[in-house]
Tab-separated table of C-alpha atoms and ligand atoms in Angstrom:
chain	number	residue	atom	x	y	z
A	46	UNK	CA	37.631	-199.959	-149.690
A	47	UNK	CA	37.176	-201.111	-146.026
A	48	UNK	CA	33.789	-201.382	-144.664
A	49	UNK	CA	33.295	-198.590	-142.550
A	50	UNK	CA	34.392	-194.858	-142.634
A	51	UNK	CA	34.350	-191.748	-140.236
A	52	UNK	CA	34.526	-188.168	-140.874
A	53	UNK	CA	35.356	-188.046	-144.143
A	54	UNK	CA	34.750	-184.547	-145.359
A	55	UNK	CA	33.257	-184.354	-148.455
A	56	UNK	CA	30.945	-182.188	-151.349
A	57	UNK	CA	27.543	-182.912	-152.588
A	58	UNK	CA	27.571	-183.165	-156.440
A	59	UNK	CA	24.405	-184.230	-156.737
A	60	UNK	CA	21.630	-185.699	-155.015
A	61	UNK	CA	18.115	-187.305	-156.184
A	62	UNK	CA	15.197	-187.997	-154.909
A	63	UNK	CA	15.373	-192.288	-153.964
A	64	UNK	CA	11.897	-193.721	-152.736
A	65	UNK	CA	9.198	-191.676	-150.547
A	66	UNK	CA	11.520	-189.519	-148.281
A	67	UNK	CA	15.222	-190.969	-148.898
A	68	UNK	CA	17.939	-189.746	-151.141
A	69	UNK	CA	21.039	-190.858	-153.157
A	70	UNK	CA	23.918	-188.600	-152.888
A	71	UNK	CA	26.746	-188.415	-155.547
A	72	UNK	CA	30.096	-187.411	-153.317
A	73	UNK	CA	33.214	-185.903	-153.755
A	74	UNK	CA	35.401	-186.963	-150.410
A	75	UNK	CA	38.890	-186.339	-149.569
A	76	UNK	CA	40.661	-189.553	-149.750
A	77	UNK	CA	37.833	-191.802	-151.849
A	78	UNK	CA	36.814	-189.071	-154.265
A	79	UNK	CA	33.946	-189.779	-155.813
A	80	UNK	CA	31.620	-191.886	-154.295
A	81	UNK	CA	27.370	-192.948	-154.062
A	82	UNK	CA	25.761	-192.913	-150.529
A	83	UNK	CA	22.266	-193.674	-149.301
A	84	UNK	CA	20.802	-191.362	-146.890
A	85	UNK	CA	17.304	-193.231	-145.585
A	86	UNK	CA	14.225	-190.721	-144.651
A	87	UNK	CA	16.874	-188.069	-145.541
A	88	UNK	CA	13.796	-185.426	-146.617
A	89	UNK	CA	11.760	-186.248	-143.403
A	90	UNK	CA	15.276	-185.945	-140.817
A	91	UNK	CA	15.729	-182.657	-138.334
A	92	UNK	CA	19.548	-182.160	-140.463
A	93	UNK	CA	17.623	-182.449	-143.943
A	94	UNK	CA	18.820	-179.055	-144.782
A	95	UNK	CA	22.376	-180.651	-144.364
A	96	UNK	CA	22.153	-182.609	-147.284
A	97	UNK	CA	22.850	-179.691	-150.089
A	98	UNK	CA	25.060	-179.199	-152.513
A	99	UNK	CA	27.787	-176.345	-151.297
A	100	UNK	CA	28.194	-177.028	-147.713
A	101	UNK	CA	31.498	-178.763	-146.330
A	102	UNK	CA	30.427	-182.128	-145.266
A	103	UNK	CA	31.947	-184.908	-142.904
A	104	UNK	CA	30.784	-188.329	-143.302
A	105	UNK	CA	30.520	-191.661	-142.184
A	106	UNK	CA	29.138	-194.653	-144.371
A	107	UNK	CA	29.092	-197.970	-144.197
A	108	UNK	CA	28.678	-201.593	-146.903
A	109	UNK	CA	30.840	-202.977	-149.529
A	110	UNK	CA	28.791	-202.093	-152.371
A	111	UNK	CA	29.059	-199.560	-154.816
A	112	UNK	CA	26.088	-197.916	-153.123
A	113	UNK	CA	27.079	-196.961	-149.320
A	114	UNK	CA	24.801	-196.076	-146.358
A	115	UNK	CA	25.298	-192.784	-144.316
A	116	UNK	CA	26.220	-193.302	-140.887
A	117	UNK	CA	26.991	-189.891	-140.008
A	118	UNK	CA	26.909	-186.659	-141.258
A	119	UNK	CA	28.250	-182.988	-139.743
A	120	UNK	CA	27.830	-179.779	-141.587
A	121	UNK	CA	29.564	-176.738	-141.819
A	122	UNK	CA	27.054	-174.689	-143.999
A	123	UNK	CA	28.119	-172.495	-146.753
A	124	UNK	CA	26.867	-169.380	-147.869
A	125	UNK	CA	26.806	-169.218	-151.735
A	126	UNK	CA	24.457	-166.469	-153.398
A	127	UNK	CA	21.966	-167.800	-155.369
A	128	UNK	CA	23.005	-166.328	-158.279
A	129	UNK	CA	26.132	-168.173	-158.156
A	130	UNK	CA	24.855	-171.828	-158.225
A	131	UNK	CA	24.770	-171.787	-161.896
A	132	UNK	CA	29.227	-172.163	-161.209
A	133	UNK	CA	28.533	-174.784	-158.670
A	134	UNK	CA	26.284	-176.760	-160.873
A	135	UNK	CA	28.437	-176.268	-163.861
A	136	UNK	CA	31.364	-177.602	-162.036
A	137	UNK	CA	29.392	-180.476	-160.557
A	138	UNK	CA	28.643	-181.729	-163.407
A	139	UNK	CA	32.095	-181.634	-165.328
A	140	UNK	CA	32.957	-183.600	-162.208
A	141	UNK	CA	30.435	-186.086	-162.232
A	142	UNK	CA	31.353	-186.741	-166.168
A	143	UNK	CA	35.122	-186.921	-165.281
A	144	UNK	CA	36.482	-188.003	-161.443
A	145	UNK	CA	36.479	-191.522	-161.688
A	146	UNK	CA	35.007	-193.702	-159.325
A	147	UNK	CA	36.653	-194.684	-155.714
A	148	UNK	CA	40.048	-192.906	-156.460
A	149	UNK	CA	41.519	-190.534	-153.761
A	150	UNK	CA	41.720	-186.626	-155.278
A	151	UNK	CA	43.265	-184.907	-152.476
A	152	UNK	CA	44.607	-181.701	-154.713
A	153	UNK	CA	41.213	-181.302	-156.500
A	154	UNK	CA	39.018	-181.970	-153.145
A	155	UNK	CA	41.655	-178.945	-151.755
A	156	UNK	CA	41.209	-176.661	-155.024
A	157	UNK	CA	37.159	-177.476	-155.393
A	158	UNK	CA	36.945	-176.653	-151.611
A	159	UNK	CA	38.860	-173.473	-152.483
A	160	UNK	CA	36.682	-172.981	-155.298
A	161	UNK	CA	33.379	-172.648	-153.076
A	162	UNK	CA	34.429	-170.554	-150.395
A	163	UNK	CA	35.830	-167.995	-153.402
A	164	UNK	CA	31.839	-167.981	-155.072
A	165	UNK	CA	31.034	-167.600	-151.061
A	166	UNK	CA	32.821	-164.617	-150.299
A	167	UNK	CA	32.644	-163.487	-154.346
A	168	UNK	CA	31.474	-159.814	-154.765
A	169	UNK	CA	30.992	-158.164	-157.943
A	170	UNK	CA	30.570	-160.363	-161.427
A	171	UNK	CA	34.247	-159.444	-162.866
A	172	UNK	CA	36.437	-161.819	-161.549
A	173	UNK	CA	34.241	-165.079	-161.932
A	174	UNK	CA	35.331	-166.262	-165.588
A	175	UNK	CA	38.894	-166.641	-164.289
A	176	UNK	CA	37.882	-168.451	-161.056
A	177	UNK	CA	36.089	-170.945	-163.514
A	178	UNK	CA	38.899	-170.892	-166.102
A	179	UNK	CA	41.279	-171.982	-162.844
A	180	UNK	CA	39.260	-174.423	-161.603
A	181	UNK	CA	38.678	-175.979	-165.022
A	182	UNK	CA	42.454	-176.042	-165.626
A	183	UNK	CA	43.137	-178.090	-162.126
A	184	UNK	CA	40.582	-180.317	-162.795
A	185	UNK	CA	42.022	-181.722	-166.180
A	186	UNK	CA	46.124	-181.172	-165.053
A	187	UNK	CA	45.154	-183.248	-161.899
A	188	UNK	CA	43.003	-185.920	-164.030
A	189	UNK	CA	46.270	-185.813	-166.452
A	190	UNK	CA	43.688	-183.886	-169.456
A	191	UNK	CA	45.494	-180.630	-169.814
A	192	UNK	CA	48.064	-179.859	-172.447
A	193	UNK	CA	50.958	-178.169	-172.313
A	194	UNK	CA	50.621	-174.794	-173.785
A	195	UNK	CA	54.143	-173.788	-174.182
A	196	UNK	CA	55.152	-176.111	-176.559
A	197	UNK	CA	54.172	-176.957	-180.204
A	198	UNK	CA	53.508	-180.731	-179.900
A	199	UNK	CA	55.229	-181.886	-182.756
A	200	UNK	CA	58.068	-179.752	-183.430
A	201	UNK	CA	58.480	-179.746	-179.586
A	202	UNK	CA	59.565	-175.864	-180.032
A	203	UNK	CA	58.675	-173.609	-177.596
A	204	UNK	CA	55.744	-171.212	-178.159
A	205	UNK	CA	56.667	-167.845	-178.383
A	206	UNK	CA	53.768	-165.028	-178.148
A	207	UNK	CA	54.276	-162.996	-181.135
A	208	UNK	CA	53.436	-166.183	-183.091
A	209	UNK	CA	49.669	-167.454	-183.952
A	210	UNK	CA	48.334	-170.823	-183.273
A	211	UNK	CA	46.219	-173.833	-183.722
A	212	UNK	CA	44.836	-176.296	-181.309
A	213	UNK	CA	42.785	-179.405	-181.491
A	214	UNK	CA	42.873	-182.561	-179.037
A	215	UNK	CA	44.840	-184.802	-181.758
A	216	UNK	CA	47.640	-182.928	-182.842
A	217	UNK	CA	47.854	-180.232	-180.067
A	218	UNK	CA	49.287	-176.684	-180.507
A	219	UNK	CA	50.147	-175.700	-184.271
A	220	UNK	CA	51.764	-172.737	-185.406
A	221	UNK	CA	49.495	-170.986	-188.210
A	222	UNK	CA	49.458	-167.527	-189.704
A	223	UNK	CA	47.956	-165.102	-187.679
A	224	UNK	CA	44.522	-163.628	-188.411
A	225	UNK	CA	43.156	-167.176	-188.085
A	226	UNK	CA	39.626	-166.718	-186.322
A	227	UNK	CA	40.049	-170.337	-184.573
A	228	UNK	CA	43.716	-169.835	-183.692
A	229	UNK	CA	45.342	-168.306	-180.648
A	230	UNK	CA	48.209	-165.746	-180.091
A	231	UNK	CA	50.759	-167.216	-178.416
A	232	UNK	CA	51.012	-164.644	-176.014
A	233	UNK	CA	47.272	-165.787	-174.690
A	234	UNK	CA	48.578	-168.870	-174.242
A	235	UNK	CA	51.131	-168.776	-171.968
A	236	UNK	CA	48.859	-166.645	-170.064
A	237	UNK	CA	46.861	-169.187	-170.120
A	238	UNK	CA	49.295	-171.361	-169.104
A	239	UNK	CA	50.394	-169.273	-165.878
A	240	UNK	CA	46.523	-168.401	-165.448
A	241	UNK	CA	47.114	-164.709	-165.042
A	242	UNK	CA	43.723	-163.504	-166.835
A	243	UNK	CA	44.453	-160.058	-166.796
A	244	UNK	CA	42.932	-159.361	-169.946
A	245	UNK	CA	39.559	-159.943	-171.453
A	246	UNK	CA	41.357	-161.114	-175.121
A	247	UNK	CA	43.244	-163.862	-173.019
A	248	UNK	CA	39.892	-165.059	-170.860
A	249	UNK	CA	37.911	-165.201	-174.206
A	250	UNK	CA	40.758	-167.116	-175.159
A	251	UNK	CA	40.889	-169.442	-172.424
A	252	UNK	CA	36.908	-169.998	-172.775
A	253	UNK	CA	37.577	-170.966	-175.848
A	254	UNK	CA	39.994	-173.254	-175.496
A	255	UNK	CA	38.946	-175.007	-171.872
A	256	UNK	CA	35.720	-175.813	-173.941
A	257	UNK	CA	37.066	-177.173	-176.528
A	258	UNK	CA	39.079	-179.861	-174.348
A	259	UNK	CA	36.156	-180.137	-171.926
A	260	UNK	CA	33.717	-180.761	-174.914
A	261	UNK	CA	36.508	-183.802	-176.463
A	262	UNK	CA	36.541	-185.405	-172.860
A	263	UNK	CA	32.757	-185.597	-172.488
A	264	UNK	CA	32.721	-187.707	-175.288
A	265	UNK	CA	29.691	-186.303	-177.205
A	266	UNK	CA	27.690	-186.151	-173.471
A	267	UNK	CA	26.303	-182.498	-173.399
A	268	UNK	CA	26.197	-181.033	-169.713
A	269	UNK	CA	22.703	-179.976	-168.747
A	270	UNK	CA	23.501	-177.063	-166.507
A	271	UNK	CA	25.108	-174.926	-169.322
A	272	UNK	CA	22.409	-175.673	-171.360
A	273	UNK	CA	19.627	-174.863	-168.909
A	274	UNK	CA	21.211	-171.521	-167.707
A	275	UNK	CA	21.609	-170.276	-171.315
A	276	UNK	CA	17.952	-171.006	-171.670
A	277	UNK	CA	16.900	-169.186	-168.231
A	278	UNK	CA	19.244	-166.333	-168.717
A	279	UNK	CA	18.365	-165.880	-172.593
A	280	UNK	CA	14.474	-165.292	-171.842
A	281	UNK	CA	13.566	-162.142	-172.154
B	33	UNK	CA	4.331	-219.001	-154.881
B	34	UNK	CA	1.170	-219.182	-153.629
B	35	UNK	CA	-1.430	-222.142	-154.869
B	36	UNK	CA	-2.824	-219.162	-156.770
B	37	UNK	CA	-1.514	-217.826	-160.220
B	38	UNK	CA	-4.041	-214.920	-159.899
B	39	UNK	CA	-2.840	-214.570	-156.109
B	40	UNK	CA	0.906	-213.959	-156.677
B	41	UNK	CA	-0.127	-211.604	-159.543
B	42	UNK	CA	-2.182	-209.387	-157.389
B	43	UNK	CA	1.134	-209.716	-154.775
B	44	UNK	CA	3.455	-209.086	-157.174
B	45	UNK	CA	1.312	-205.906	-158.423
B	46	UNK	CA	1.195	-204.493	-154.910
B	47	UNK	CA	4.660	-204.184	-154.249
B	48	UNK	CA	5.180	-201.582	-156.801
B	49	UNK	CA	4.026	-199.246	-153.880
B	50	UNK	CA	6.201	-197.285	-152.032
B	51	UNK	CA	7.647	-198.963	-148.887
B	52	UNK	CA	5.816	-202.154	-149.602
B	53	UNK	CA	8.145	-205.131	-149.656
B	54	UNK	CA	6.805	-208.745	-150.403
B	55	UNK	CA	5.675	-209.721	-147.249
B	56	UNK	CA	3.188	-206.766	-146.610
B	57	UNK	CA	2.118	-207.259	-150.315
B	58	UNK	CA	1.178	-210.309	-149.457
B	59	UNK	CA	-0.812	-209.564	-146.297
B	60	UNK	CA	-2.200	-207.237	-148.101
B	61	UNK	CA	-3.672	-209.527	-150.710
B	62	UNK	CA	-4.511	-211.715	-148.281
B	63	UNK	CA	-6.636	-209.655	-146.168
B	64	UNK	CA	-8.563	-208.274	-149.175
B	65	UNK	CA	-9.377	-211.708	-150.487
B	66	UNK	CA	-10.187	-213.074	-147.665
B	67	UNK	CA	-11.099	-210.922	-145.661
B	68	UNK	CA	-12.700	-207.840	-147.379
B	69	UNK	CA	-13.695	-208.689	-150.885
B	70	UNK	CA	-16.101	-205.513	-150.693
B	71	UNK	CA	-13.204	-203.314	-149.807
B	72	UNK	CA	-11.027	-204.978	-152.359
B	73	UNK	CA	-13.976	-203.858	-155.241
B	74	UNK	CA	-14.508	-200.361	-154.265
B	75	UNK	CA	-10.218	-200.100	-154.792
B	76	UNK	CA	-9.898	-202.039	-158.275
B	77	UNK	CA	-13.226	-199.682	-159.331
B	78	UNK	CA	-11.480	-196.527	-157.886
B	79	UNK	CA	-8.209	-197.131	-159.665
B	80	UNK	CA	-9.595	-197.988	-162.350
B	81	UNK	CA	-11.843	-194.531	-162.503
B	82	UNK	CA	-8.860	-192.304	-161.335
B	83	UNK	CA	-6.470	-193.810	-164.033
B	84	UNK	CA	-9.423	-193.114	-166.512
B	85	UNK	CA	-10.865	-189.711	-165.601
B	86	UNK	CA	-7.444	-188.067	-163.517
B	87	UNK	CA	-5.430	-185.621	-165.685
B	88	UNK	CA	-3.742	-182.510	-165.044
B	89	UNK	CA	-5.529	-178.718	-164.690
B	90	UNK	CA	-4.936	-176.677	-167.342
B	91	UNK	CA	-4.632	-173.730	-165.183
B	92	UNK	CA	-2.801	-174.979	-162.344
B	93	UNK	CA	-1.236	-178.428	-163.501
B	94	UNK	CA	-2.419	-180.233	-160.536
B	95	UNK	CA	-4.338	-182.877	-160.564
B	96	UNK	CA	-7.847	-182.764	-162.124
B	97	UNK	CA	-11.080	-185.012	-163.547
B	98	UNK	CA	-11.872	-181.699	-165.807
B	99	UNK	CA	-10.434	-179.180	-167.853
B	100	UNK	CA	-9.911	-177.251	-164.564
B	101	UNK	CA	-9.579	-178.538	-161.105
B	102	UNK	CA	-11.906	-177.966	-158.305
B	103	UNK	CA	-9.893	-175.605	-156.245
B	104	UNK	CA	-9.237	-173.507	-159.581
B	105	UNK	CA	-13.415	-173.332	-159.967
B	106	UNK	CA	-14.257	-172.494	-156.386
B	107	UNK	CA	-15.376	-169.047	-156.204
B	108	UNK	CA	-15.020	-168.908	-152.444
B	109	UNK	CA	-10.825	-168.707	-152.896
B	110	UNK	CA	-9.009	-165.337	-154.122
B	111	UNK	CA	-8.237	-165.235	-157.265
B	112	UNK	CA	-5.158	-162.696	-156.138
B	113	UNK	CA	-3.320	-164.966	-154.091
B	114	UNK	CA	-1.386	-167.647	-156.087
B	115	UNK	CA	0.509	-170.155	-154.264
B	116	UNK	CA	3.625	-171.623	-156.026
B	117	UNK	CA	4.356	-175.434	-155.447
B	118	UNK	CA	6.390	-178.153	-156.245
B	119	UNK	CA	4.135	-181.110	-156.150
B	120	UNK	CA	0.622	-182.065	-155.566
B	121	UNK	CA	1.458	-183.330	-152.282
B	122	UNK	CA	2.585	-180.080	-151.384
B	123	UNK	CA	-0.940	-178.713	-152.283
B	124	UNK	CA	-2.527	-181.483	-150.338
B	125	UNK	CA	0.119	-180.715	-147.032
B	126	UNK	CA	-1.217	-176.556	-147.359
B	127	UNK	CA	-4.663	-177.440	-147.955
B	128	UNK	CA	-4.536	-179.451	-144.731
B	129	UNK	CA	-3.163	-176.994	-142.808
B	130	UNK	CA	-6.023	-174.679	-143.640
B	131	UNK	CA	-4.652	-171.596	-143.813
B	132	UNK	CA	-4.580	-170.690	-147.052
B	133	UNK	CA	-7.821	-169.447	-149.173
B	134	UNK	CA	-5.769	-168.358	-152.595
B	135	UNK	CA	-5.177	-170.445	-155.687
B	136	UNK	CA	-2.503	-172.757	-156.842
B	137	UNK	CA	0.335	-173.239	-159.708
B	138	UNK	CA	1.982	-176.379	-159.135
B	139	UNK	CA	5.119	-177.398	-161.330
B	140	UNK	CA	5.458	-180.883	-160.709
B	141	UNK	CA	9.467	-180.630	-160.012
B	142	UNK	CA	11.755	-178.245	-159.849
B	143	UNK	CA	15.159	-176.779	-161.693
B	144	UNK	CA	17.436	-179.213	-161.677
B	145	UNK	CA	20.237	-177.810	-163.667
B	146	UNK	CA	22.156	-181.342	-163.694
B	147	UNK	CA	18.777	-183.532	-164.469
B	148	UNK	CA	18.160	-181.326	-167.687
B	149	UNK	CA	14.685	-179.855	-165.797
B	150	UNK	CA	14.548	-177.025	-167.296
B	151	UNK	CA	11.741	-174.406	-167.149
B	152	UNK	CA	9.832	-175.959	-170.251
B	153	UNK	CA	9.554	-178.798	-167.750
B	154	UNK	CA	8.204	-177.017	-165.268
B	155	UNK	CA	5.213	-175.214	-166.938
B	156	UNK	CA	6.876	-171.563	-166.672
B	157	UNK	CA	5.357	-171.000	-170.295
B	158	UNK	CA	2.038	-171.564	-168.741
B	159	UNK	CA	2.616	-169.597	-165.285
B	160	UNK	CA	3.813	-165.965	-167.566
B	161	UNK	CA	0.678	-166.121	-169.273
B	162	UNK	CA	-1.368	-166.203	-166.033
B	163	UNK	CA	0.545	-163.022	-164.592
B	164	UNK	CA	0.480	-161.760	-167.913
B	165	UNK	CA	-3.777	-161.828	-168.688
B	166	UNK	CA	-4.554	-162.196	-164.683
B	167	UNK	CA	-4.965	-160.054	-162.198
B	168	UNK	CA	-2.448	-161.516	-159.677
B	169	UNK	CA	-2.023	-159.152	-156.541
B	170	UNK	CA	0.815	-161.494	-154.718
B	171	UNK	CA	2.782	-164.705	-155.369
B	172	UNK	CA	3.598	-167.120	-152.840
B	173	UNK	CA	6.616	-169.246	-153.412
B	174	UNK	CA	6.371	-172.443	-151.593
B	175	UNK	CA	9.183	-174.241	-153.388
B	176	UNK	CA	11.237	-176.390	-150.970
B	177	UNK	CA	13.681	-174.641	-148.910
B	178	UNK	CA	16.479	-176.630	-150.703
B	179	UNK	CA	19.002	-175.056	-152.901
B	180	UNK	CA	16.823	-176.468	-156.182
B	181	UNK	CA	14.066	-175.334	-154.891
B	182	UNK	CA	15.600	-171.842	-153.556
B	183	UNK	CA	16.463	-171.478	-157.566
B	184	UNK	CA	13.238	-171.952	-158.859
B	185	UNK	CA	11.970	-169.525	-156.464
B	186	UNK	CA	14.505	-167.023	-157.543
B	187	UNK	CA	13.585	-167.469	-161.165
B	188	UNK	CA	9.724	-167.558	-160.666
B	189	UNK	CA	10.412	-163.752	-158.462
B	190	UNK	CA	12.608	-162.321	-161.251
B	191	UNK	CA	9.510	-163.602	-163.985
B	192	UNK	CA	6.523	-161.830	-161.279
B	193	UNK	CA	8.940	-159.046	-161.205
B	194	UNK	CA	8.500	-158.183	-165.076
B	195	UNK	CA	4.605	-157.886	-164.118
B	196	UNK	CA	5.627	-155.924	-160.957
B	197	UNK	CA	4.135	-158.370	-159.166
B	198	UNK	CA	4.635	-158.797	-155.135
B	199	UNK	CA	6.249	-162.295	-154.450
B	200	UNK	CA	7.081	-163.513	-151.021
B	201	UNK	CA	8.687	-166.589	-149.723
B	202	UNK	CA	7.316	-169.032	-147.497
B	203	UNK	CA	9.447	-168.947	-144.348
B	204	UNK	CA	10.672	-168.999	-140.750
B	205	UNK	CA	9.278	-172.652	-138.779
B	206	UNK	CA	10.017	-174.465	-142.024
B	207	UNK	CA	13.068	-176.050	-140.880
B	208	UNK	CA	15.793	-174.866	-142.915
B	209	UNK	CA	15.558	-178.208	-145.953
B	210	UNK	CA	12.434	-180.048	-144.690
B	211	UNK	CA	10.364	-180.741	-147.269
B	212	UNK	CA	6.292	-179.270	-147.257
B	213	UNK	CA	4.946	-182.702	-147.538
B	214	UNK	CA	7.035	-183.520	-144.564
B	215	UNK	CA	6.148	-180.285	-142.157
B	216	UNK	CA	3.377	-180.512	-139.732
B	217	UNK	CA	0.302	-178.484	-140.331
B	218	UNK	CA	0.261	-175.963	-137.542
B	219	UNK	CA	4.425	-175.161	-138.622
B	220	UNK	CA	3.111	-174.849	-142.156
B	221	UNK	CA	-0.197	-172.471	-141.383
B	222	UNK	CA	2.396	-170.448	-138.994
B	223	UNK	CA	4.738	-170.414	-142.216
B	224	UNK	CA	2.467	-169.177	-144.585
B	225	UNK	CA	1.011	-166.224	-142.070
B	226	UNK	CA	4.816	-165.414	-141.647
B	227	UNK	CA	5.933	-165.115	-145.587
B	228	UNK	CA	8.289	-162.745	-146.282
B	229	UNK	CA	8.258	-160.428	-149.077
B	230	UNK	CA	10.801	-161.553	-151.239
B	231	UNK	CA	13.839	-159.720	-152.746
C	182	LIG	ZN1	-6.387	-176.032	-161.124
């Protein structure tokens, strides 16, 4: 990576308190994709409110190391509801688990980008599951995760939707008999597959089956954020 | 190295504060040793007596010698006017500005979904009994006008809520993400007198 770069635009992921009044931001940028800055006396600076997850960034850092120093920063703010952040977190964090280090993301920087403005201009509650679902599916197709769901993986035939089926991580999409609680109808999948959520069967569906590849890719790592929103939306 | 074993202790024991490198450690140590041995007592008895007797209030969760910190005792303050916080500091930064004459709940963080801090963290348990057996008239939420800090305020209003009680947010001359312990008194005071009823 050379020394110095300008403009960059980039997402906060994360950031944590580093020292008295300075922070340590995890980034998502365009062309380095995920990367660990420095901001010095961030909390005490005139732009502190800048430095927040959700607003569209461009930055400048500087050093060799893994752990840059901000240069420069410009903000074009954001304006998520509240509500929403649990998404944003969520997503975060799957992100921190899975982009690797230093590697350029330009289709997932475009779709995560995409993703925000959508929870910024989102309106009622309906539509968010398959936002997620999406998101979650370009994630792990861009990071080379996803399956195919149209075909069985061993017999290689195609899935057709009248038919049930399995699915686990090592030997992919089964046919089964149908009635199988942990199966899918083939029909959901290739929903899935073209991500029209139309229905709630074939979102439930897609839950289902986005968590269970998210969960074998964490590798036994839980993610915080679903775990504290079930806990603050469960009390009474 | 120093020709002092007991000398590059003391050095190496200062830099563990904030912003203190080795060389001002060492000036430091040097000045109290040499200069002000009197001044260098009083602050190994002090830290020594606030490590003993300092704990947290069982009311508040701010810092305390007793079961219940000074500010929660004083009969002078309202008991009706409970101002939320993140941090001690943040106590310290309102209490300077002067402006306030309610009591404090301070929960030492904030939400911080991907950290894991979680509301057991953050002494929520503790804060729904008070609105649940006190007689709280208004809730000021002086969380940090960052997006974690916006959160916890939002959770906090929606638990006051359940008790119908009035919340309202600190506001307008905080700059939009400074921190409280960063804000100058006279923005703060003018912050507080300008809350905004929160919805
Ligand atoms: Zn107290």
């Amino acid at each position: 990576m050379q020394n110095r770069v300008n403009d960059q635009p980039a997402f906060i992921l994360h950031r944590r308190d580093f020292q008295e009044s300075s922070l340590i931001l995890e980034l998502f940028t365009i062309d380095f994709g995920r990367i660990s800055v420095l901001v010095k006396g961030a909390r005490k600076r005139r732009d502190a409110a800048y430095f927040q997850t959700g607003h569209r960034l461009q930055l400048g850092w500087g050093g060799r190391s893994a752990l840059k120093i901000l240069t420069q920063i410009d903000c074009r703010p954001l304006q998520i509801p509240l509500k929403l952040y649990s998404c944003v977190f969520y997503v975060n964090e799957l992100l921190l688990y899975l982009l690797p280090r230093e590697q350029e993301q330009r289709d997932l920087f475009h779709r995560y980008q995409h993703l925000l403005l959508e929870l910024a201009q989102h309106q009622a509650d309906d539509s968010l599951e398959a936002v997620l679902r999406s998101f979650e599916m370009d994630l792990l197709q861009q990071l080379g995760l996803m399956p195919d769901l149209t075909m069985e993986h061993y017999s290689e035939q195609s899935v057709q939707a009248v038919l049930h089926y399995t699915f686990d991580m090592l030997t992919g999409l089964r046919r089964c008999e149908d009635g199988s609680e942990a199966g899918f109808g083939g029909g959901e999948l290739l929903s899935i597959q073209q991500r029209r959520f139309d229905t709630t069967a074939v979102l439930k569906a897609a839950k289902r089956l986005m968590r269970k590849i998210i969960d074998y890719n964490l590798q036994g790592r839980t993610l915080q954020s679903r775990k504290l929103f079930q806990q603050l939306n469960k009390k009474p | 190295m120093s020709s002092s074993a007991a000398l590059d202790n003391l050095i190496d024991a200062l830099c563990c504060l904030p912003g203190i490198g080795r060389k001002s450690a060492q000036r430091m140590a040097l000045y109290l040793i040499d200069k002000n041995r009197q001044g260098a007592q009083a602050i190994a008895q002090n830290i020594s007596a606030a490590l003993d007797k300092v704990g947290h209030c069982e009311r508040c969760r701010n810092f305390s010698d007793a079961a219940h910190c000074q500010i929660c005792e004083n009969a002078k303050r309202q008991d009706g006017l409970l101002c939320v916080v993140e941090t001690p500091a943040d106590v310290m930064a309102i209490e300077a500005s002067g402006s306030f004459q309610g009591k404090y709940f301070v929960l030492l963080g904030k939400l911080s979904p991907i950290d894991g801090i979680g509301p057991d963290d953050l002494g929520f348990d503790l804060l729904q009994q008070r609105l649940e057996s006190e007689q709280i008239d208004e809730i000021i939420l002086a969380t940090n006008p960052t997006v974690e800090g916006d959160i916890t305020a939002q959770y906090i209003a929606d638990l006051a809520a359940r008790y119908q009680i009035k919340t309202s947010r600190i506001a307008h001359g905080v700059p939009l993400g400074g921190e409280l312990e960063y804000v100058d008194s006279g923005t703060l005071a003018r912050a507080l007198n300008a809350r905004q009823l929160f919805s």
